[in-house]
PDB file of C-alpha atoms in Angstrom:
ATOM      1  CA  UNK A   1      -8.188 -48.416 -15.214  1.00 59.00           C
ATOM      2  CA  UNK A   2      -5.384 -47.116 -17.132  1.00 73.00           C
ATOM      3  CA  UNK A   3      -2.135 -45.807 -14.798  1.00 74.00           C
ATOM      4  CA  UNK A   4      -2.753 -42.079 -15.169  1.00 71.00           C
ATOM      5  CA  UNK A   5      -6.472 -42.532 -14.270  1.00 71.00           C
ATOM      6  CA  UNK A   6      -5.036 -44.600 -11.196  1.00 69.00           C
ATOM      7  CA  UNK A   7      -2.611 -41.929  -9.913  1.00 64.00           C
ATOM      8  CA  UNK A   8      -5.288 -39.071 -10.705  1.00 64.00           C
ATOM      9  CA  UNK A   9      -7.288 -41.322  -8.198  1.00 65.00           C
ATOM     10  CA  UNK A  10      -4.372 -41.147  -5.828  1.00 60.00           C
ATOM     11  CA  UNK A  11      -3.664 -38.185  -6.250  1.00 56.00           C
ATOM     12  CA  UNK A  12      -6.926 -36.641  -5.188  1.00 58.00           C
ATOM     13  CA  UNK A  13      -6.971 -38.994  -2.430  1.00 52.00           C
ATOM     14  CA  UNK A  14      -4.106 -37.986  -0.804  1.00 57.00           C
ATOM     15  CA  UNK A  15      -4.746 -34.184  -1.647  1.00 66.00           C
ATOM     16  CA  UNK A  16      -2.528 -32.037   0.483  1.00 79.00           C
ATOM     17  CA  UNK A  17      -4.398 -28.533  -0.875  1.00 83.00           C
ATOM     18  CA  UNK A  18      -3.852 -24.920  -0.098  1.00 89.00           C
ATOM     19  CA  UNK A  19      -5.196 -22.154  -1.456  1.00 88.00           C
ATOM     20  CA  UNK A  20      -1.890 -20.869  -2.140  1.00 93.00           C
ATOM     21  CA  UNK A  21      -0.235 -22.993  -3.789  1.00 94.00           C
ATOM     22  CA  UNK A  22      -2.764 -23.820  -6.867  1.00 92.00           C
ATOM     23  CA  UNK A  23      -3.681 -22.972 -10.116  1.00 92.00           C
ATOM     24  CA  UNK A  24      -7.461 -21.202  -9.050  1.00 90.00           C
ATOM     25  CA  UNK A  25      -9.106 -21.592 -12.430  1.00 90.00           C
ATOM     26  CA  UNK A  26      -8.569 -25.349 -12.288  1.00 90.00           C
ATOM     27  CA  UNK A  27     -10.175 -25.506  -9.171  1.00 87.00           C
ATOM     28  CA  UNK A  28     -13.711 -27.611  -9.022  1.00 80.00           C
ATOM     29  CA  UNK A  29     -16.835 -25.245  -8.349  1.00 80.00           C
ATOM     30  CA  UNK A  30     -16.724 -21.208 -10.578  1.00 76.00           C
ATOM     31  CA  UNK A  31     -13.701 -19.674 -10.543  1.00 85.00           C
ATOM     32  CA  UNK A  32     -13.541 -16.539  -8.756  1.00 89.00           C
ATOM     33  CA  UNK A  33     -10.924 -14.057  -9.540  1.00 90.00           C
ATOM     34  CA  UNK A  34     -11.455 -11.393  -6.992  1.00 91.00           C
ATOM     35  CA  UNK A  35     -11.963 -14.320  -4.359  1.00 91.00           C
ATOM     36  CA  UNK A  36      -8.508 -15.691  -5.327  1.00 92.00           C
ATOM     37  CA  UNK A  37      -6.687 -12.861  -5.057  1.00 94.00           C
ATOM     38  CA  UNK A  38      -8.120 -12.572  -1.991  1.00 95.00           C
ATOM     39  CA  UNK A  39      -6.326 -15.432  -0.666  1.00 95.00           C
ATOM     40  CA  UNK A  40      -3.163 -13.460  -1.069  1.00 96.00           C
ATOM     41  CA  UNK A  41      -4.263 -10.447   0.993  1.00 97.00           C
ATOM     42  CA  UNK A  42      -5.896 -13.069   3.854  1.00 96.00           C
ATOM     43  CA  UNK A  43      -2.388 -14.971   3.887  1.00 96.00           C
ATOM     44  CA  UNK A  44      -0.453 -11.497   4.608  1.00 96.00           C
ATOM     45  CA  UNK A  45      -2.690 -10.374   7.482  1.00 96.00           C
ATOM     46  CA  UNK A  46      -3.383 -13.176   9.208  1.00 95.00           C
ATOM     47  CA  UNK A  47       0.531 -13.258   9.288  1.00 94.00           C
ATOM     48  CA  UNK A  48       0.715  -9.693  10.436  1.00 95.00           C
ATOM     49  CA  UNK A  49       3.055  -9.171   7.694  1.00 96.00           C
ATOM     50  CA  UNK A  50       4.387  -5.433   8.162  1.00 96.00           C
ATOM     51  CA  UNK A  51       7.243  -5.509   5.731  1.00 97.00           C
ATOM     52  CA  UNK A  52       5.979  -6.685   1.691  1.00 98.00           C
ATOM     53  CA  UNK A  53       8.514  -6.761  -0.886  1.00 98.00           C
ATOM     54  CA  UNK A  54       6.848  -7.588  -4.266  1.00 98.00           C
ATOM     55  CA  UNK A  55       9.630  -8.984  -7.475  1.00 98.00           C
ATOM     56  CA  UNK A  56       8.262  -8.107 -11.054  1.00 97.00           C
ATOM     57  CA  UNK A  57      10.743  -7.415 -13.368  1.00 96.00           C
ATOM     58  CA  UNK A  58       6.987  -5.886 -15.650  1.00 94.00           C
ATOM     59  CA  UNK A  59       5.748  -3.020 -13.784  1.00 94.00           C
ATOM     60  CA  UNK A  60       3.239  -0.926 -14.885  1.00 92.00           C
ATOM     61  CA  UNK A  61       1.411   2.507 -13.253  1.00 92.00           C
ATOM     62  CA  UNK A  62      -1.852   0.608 -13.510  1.00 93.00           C
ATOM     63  CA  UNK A  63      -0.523  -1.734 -11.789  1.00 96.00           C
ATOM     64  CA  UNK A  64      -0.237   0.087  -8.241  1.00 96.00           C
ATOM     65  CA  UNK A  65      -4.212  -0.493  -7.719  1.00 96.00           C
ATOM     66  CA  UNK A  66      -3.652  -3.915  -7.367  1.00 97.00           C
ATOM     67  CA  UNK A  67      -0.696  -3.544  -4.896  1.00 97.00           C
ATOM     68  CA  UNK A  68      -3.349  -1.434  -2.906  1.00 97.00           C
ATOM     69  CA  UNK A  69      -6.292  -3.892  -3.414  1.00 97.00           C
ATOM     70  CA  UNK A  70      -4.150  -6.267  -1.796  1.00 97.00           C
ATOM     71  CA  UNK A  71      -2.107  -5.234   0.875  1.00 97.00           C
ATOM     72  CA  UNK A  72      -3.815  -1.627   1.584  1.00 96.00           C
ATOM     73  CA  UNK A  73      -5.545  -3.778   4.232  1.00 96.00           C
ATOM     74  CA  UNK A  74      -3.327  -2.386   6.813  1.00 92.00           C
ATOM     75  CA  UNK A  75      -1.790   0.750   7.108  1.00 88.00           C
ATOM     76  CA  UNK A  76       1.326   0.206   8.947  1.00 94.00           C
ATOM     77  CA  UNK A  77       2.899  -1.630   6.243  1.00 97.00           C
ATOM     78  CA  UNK A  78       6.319  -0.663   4.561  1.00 97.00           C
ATOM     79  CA  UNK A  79       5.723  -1.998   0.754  1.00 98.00           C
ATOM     80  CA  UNK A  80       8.963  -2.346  -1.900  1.00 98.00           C
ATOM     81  CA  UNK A  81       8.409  -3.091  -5.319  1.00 98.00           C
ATOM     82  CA  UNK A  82      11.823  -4.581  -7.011  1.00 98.00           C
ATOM     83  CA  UNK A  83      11.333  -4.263 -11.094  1.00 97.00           C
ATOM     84  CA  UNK A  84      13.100  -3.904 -14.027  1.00 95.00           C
ATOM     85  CA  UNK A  85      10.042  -1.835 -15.281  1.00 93.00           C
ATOM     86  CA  UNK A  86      10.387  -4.393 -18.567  1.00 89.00           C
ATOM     87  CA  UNK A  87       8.354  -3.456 -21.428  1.00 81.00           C
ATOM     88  CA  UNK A  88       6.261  -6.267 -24.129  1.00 73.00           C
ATOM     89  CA  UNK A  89       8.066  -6.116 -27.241  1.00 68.00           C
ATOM     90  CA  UNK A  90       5.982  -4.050 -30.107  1.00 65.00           C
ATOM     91  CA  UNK A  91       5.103  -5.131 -33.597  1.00 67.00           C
ATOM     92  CA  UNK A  92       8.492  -3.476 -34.145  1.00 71.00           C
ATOM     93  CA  UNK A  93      10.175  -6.035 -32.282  1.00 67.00           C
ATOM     94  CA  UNK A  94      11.004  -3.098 -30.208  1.00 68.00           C
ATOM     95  CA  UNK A  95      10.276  -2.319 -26.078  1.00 66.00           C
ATOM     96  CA  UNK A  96       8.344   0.700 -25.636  1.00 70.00           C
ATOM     97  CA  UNK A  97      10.532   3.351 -23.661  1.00 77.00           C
ATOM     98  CA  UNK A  98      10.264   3.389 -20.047  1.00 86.00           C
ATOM     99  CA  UNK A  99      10.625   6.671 -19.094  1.00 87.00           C
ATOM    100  CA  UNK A 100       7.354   8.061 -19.347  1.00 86.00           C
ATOM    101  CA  UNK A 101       6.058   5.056 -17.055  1.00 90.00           C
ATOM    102  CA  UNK A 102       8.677   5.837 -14.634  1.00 93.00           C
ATOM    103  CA  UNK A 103       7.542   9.169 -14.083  1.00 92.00           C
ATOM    104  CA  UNK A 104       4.176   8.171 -13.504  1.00 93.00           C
ATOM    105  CA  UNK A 105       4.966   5.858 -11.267  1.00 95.00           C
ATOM    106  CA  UNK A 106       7.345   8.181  -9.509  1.00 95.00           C
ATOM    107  CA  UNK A 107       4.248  10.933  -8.959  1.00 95.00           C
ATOM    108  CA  UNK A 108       1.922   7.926  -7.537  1.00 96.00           C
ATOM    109  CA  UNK A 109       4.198   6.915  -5.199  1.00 96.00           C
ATOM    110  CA  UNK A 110       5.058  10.194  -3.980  1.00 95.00           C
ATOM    111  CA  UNK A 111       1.213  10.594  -3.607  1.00 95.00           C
ATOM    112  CA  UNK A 112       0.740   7.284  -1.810  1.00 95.00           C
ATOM    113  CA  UNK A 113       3.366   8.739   0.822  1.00 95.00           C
ATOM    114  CA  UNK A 114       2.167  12.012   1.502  1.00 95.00           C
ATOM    115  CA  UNK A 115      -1.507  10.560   2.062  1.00 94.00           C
ATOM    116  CA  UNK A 116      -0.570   7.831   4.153  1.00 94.00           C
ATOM    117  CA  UNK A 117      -1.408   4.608   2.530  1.00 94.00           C
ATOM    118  CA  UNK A 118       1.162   2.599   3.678  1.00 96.00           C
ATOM    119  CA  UNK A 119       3.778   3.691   6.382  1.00 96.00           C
ATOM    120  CA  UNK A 120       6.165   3.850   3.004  1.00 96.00           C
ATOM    121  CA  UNK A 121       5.971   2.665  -0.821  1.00 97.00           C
ATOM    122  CA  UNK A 122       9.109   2.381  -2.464  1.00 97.00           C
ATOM    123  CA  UNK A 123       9.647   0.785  -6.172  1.00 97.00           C
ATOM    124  CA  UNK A 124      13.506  -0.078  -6.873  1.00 97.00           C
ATOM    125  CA  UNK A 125      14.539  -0.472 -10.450  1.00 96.00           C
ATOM    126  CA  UNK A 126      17.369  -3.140 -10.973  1.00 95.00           C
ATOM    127  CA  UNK A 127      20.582  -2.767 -12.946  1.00 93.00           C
ATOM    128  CA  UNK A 128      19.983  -5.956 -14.365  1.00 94.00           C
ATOM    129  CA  UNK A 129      17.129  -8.120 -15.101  1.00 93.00           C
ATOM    130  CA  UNK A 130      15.114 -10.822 -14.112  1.00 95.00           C
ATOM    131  CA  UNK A 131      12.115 -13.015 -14.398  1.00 95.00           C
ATOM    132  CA  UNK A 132      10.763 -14.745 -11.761  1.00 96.00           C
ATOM    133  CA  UNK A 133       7.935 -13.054  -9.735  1.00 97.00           C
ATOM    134  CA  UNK A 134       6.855 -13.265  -5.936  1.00 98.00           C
ATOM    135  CA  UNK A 135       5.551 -11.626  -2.834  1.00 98.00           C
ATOM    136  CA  UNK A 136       7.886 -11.763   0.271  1.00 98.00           C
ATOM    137  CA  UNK A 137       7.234 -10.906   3.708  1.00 97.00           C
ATOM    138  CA  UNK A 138      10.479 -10.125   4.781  1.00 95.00           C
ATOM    139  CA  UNK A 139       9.618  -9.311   8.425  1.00 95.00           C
ATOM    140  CA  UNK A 140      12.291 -10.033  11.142  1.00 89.00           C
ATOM    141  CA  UNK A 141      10.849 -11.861  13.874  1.00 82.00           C
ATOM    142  CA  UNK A 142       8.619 -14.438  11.595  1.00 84.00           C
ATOM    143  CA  UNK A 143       9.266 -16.946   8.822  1.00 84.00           C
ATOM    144  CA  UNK A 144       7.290 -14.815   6.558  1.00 90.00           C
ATOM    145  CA  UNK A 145       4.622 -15.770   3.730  1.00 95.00           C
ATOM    146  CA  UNK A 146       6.439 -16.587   0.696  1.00 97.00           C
ATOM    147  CA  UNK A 147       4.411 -16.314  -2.431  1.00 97.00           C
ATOM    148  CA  UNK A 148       5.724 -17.615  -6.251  1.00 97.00           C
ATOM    149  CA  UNK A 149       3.411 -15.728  -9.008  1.00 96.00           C
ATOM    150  CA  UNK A 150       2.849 -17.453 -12.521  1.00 94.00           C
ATOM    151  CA  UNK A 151       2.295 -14.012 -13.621  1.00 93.00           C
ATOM    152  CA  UNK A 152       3.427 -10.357 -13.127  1.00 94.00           C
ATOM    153  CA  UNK A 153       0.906  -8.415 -11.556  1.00 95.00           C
ATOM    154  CA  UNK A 154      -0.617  -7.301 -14.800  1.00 93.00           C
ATOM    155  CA  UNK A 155      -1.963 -11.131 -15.659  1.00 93.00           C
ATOM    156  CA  UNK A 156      -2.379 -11.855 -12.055  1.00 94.00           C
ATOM    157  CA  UNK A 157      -4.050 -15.187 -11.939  1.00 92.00           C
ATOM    158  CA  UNK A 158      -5.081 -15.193 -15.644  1.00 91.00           C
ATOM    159  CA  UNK A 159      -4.529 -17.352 -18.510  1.00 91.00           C
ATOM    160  CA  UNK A 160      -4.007 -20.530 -16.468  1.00 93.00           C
ATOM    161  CA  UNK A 161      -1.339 -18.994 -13.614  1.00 92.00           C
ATOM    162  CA  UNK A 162      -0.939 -20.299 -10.571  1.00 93.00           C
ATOM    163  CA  UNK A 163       0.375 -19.523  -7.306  1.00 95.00           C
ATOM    164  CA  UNK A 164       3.209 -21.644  -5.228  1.00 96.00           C
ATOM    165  CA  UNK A 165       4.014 -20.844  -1.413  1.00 96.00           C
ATOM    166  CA  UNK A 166       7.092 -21.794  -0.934  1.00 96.00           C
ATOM    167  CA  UNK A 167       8.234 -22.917   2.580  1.00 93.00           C
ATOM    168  CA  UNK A 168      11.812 -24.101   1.586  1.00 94.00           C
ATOM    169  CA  UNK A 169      14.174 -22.091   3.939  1.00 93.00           C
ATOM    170  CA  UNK A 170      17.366 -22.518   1.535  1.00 95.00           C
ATOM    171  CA  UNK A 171      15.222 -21.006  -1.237  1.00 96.00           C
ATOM    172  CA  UNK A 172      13.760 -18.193   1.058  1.00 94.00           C
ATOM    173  CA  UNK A 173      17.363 -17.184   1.690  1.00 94.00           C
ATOM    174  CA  UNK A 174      18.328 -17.081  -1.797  1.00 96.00           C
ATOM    175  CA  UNK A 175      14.960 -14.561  -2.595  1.00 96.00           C
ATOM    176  CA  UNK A 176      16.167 -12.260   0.568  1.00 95.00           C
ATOM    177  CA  UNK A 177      19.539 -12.527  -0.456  1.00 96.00           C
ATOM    178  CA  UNK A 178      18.178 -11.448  -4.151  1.00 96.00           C
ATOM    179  CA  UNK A 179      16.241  -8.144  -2.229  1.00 96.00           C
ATOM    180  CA  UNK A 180      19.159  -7.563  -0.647  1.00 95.00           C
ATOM    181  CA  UNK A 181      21.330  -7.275  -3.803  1.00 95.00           C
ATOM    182  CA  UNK A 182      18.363  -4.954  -5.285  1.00 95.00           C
ATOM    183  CA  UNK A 183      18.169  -2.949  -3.155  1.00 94.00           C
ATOM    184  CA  UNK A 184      22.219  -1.918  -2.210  1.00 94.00           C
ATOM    185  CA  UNK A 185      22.546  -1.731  -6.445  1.00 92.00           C
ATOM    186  CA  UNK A 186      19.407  -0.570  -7.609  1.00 94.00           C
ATOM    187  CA  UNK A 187      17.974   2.624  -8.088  1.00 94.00           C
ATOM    188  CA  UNK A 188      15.149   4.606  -6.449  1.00 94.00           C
ATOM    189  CA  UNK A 189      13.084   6.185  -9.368  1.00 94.00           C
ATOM    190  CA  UNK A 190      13.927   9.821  -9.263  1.00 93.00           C
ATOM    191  CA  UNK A 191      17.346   8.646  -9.477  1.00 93.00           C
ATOM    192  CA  UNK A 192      16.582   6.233 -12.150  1.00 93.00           C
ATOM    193  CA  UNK A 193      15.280   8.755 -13.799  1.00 92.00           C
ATOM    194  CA  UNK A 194      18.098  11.085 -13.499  1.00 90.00           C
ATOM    195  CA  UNK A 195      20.887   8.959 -14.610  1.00 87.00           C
ATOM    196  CA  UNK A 196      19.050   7.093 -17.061  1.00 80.00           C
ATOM    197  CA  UNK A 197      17.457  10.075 -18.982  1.00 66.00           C
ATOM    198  CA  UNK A 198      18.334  13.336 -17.447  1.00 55.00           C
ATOM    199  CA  UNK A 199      15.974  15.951 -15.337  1.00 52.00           C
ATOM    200  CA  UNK A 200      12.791  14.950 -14.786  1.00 47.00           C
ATOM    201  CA  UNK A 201      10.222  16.704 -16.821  1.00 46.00           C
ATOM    202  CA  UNK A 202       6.093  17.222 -16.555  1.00 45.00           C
ATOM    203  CA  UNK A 203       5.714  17.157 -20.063  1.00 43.00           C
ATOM    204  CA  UNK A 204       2.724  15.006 -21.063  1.00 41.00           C
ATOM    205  CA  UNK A 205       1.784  14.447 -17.063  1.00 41.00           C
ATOM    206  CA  UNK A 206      -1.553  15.711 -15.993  1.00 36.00           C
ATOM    207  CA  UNK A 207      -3.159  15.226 -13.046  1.00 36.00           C
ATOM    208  CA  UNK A 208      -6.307  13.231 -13.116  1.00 33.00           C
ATOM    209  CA  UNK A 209      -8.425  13.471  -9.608  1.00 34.00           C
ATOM    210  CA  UNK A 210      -5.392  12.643  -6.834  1.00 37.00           C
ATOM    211  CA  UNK A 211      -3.391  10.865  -9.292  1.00 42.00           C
ATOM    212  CA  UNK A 212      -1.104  11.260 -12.046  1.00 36.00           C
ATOM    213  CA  UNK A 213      -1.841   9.580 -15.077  1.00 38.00           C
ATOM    214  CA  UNK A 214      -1.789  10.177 -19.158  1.00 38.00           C
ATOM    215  CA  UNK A 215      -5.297  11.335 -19.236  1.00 36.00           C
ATOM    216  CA  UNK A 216      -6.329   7.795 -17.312  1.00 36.00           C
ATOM    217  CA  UNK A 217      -8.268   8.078 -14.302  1.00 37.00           C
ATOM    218  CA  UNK A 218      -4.978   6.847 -11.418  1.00 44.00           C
ATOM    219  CA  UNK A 219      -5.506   3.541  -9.484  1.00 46.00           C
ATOM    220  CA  UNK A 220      -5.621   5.808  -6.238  1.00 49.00           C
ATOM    221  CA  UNK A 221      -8.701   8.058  -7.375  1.00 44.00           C
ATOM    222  CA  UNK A 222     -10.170   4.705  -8.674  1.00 40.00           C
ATOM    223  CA  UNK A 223      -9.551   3.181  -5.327  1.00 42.00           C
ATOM    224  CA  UNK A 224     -11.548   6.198  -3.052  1.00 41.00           C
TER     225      UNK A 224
END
């Protein structure tokens, strides 16, 4: 038996597995995507977690109905989305502008506020980028779940990412010392929008159902 084959042998063995910290698709038995991201949303309630702040320096307006398929669960829940609202380089070697998307995003959260969703939804744009993605409980009174993402919330556990909970109370300082720093520089979107690229505009913004969206049914009609 060759050394690998050996410490494969061990390794399974000794397995110390959780759900959340694994890459799901190499799992034995049929992967199951909605059952994996399932894990998330089971990890945050049986936690009670009241306070979610979610990193992705990619954010897109599509995006949102995932944030609701996974922590819309409870209703008493203040949610924070830190981003950079990064863009995938075109053939152009060029980002796509950002505005538009911020403007959606601004009218969805508005409407997840005045219906109730959560007890608030906030996204925070950064004055400076990043790359590393997670979901934090940041809730006083508990050590709160700790989640590192292989991939922003648009490729979600796809294309081989995994998932890491992270328990390491140096590095769960440095990520709430990270929010904090967000969110005392950053910007809320209308005023992202503002200083970045002057009044805020409805041109090419229609509304679609309850949601606002560029002819797209929204991730909140979807969800009802």
């Amino acid at each position: 038996m060759s050394k690998w084959a050996e410490r494969r042998r061990t390794i399974h063995a000794e397995s110390d597995y959780d759900p959340l910290t694994s890459i799901p698709m190499l799992e034995e038995g049929l992967f199951d995507e909605t059952l994996a991201r399932k894990r998330i949303t089971d990890a945050f309630d049986a936690a009670h977690s009241r306070n979610i702040v979610i990193l992705d320096p990619y954010l897109l307006s599509s995006d949102i109905a995932l944030i609701l398929e996974l922590f819309a669960t409870q209703a008493d829940r203040n949610i924070t989305v830190i981003t950079h609202l990064n863009r995938i380089k075109g053939e152009n070697g060029k980002s796509p502008p950002k505005l538009e998307e911020a403007r959606r995003l601004e009218a969805i959260v508005s409407e997840l506020n005045q219906k109730g969703i959560f007890s608030s939804f906030e996204i925070i744009v950064t004055k400076f980028d990043f790359h590393d993605r997670f979901f934090f409980c940041t809730d006083e009174d508990k050590d709160g779940v700790l989640l590192a993402s292989g991939g922003s919330l648009s490729m979600l556990l796809k294309s081989y990412s995994g998932l890491i909970r992270i328990n390491n109370r140096t590095f769960r300082r440095m990520i709430a010392k990270f929010v904090q720093l967000a969110q005392s520089d950053g910007w809320g979107l209308p005023q992202y929008i503002q200083e970045n690229h002057g009044p805020r505009t409805a041109k090419g913004m229609r509304q679609v159902g309850t949601s606002y969206q560029e002819g797209r049914p929204g991730p909140i009609a979807a969800r009802g």
